[in-house]
mmCIF file of C-alpha atoms in Angstrom:
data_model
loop_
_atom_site.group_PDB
_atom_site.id
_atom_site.type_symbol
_atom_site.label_atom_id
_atom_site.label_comp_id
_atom_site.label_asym_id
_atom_site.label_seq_id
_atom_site.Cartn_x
_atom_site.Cartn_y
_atom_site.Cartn_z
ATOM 1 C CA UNK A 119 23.760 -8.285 -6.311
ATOM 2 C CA UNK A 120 24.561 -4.961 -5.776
ATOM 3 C CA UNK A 121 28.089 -5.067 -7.004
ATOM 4 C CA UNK A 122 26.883 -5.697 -10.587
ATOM 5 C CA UNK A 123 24.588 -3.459 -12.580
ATOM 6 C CA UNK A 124 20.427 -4.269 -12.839
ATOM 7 C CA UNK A 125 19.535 -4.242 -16.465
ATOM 8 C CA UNK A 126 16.043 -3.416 -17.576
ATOM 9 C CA UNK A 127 14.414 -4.136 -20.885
ATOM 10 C CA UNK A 128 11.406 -1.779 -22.619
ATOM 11 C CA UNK A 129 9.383 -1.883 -25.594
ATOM 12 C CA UNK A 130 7.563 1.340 -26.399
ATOM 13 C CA UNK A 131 5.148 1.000 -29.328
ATOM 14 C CA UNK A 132 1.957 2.897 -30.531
ATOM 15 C CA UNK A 133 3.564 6.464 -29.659
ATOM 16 C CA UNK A 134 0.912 9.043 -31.242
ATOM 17 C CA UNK A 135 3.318 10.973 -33.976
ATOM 18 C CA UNK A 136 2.617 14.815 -34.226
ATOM 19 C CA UNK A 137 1.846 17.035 -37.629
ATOM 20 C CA UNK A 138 5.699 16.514 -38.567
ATOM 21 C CA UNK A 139 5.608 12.955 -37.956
ATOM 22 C CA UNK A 140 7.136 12.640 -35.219
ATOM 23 C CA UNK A 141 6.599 11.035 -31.728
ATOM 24 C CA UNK A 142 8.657 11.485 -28.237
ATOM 25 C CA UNK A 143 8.560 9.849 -24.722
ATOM 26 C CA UNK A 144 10.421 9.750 -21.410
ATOM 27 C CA UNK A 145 10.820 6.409 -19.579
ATOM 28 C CA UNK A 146 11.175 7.216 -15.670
ATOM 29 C CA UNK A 147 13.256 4.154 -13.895
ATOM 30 C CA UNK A 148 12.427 4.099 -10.097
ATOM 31 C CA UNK A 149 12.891 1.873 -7.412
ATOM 32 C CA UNK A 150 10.972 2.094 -3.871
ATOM 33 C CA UNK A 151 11.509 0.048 -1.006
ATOM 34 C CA UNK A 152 8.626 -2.273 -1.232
ATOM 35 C CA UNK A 153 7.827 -2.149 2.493
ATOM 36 C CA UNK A 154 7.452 1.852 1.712
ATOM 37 C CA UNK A 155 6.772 2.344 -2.088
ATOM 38 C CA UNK A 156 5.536 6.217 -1.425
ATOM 39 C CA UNK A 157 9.290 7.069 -1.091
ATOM 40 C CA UNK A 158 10.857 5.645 -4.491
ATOM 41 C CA UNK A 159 14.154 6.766 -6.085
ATOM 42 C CA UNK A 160 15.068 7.869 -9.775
ATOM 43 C CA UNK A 161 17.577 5.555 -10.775
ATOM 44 C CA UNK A 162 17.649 6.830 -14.262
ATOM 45 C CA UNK A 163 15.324 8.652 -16.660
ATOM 46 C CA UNK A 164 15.720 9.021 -20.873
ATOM 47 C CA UNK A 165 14.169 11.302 -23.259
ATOM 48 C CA UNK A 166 13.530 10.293 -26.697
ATOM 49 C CA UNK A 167 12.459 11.995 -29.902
ATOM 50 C CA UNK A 168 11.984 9.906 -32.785
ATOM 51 C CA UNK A 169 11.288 10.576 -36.246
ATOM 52 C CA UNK A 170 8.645 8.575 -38.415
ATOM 53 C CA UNK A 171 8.874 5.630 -35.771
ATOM 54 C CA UNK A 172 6.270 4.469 -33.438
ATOM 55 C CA UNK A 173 7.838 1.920 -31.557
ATOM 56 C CA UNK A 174 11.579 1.093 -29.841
ATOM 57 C CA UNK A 175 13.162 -0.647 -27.727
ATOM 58 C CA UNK A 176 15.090 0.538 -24.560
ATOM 59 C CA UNK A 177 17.940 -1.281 -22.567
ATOM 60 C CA UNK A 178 19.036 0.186 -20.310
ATOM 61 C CA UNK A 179 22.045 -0.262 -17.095
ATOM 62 C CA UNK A 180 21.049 0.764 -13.585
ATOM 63 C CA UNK A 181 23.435 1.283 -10.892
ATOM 64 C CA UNK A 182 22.151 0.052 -7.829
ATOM 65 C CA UNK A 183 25.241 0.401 -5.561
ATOM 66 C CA UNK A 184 24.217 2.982 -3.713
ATOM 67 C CA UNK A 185 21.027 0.747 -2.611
ATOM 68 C CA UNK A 186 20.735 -1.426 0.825
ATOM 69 C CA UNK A 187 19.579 -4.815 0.273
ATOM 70 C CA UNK A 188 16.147 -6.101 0.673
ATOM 71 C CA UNK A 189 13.221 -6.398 -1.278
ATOM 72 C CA UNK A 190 11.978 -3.212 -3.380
ATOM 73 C CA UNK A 191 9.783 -2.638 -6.440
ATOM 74 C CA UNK A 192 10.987 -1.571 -9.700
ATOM 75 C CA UNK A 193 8.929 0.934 -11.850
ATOM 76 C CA UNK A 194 9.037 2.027 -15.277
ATOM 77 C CA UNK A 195 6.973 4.979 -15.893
ATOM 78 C CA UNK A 196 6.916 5.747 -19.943
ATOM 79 C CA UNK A 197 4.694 8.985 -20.958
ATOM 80 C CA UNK A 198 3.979 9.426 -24.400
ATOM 81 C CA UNK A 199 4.760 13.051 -24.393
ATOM 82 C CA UNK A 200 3.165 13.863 -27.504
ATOM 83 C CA UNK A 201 -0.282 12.363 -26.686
ATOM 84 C CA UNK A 202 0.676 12.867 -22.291
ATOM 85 C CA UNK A 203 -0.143 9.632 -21.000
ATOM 86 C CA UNK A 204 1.543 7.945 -18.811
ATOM 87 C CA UNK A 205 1.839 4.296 -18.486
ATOM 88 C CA UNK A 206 3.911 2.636 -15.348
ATOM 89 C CA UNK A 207 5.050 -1.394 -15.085
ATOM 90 C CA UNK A 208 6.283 -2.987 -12.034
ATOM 91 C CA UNK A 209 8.023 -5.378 -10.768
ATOM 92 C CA UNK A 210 9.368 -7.039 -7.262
ATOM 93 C CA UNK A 211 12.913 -7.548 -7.068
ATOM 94 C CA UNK A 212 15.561 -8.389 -4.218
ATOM 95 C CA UNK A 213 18.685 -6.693 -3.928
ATOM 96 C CA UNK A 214 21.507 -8.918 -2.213
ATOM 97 C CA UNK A 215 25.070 -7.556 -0.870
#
């Protein structure tokens, strides 16, 4: 429903870490409609630089109000910004009123 928030779950693991043992990445939360995925929208996006950790999780709360119903696809993009790859998940959803 779009009157309540759409909550999406992440784990990130094998992040390369850099000389100062560190690792970052940026997960990219989009949503397209799926009868025109070319055209998808940011919903939200979160940078994270971790120290001496490889892996975490991520939970995050997407609005979706501002989103017609109907069927779309949900995309997590997650780029490993110290090694630069990107890796992208998704999933079919329907929105209802």
């Amino acid at each position: 429903s779009r009157a309540k928030p759409l909550y999406a779950y992440l784990q990130v693991y094998n992040l390369v870490k850099d000389a100062n043992r560190s690792a970052a990445y940026t997960a990219k939360f989009t949503i397209a409609p799926r009868d025109n995925p070319d055209e998808p929208t940011v919903l939200a996006e979160v940078k994270r630089d971790l120290s001496d950790e490889t892996t975490r999780s991520e939970f995050q709360m997407l609005d979706i109000r501002g989103v017609s119903p109907g069927k779309y696809i949900l995309s997590v993009a997650v780029t490993d910004r110290k090694r630069v790859e990107t890796v992208i998940r998704s999933r079919e959803i329907e929105i209802t009123k």
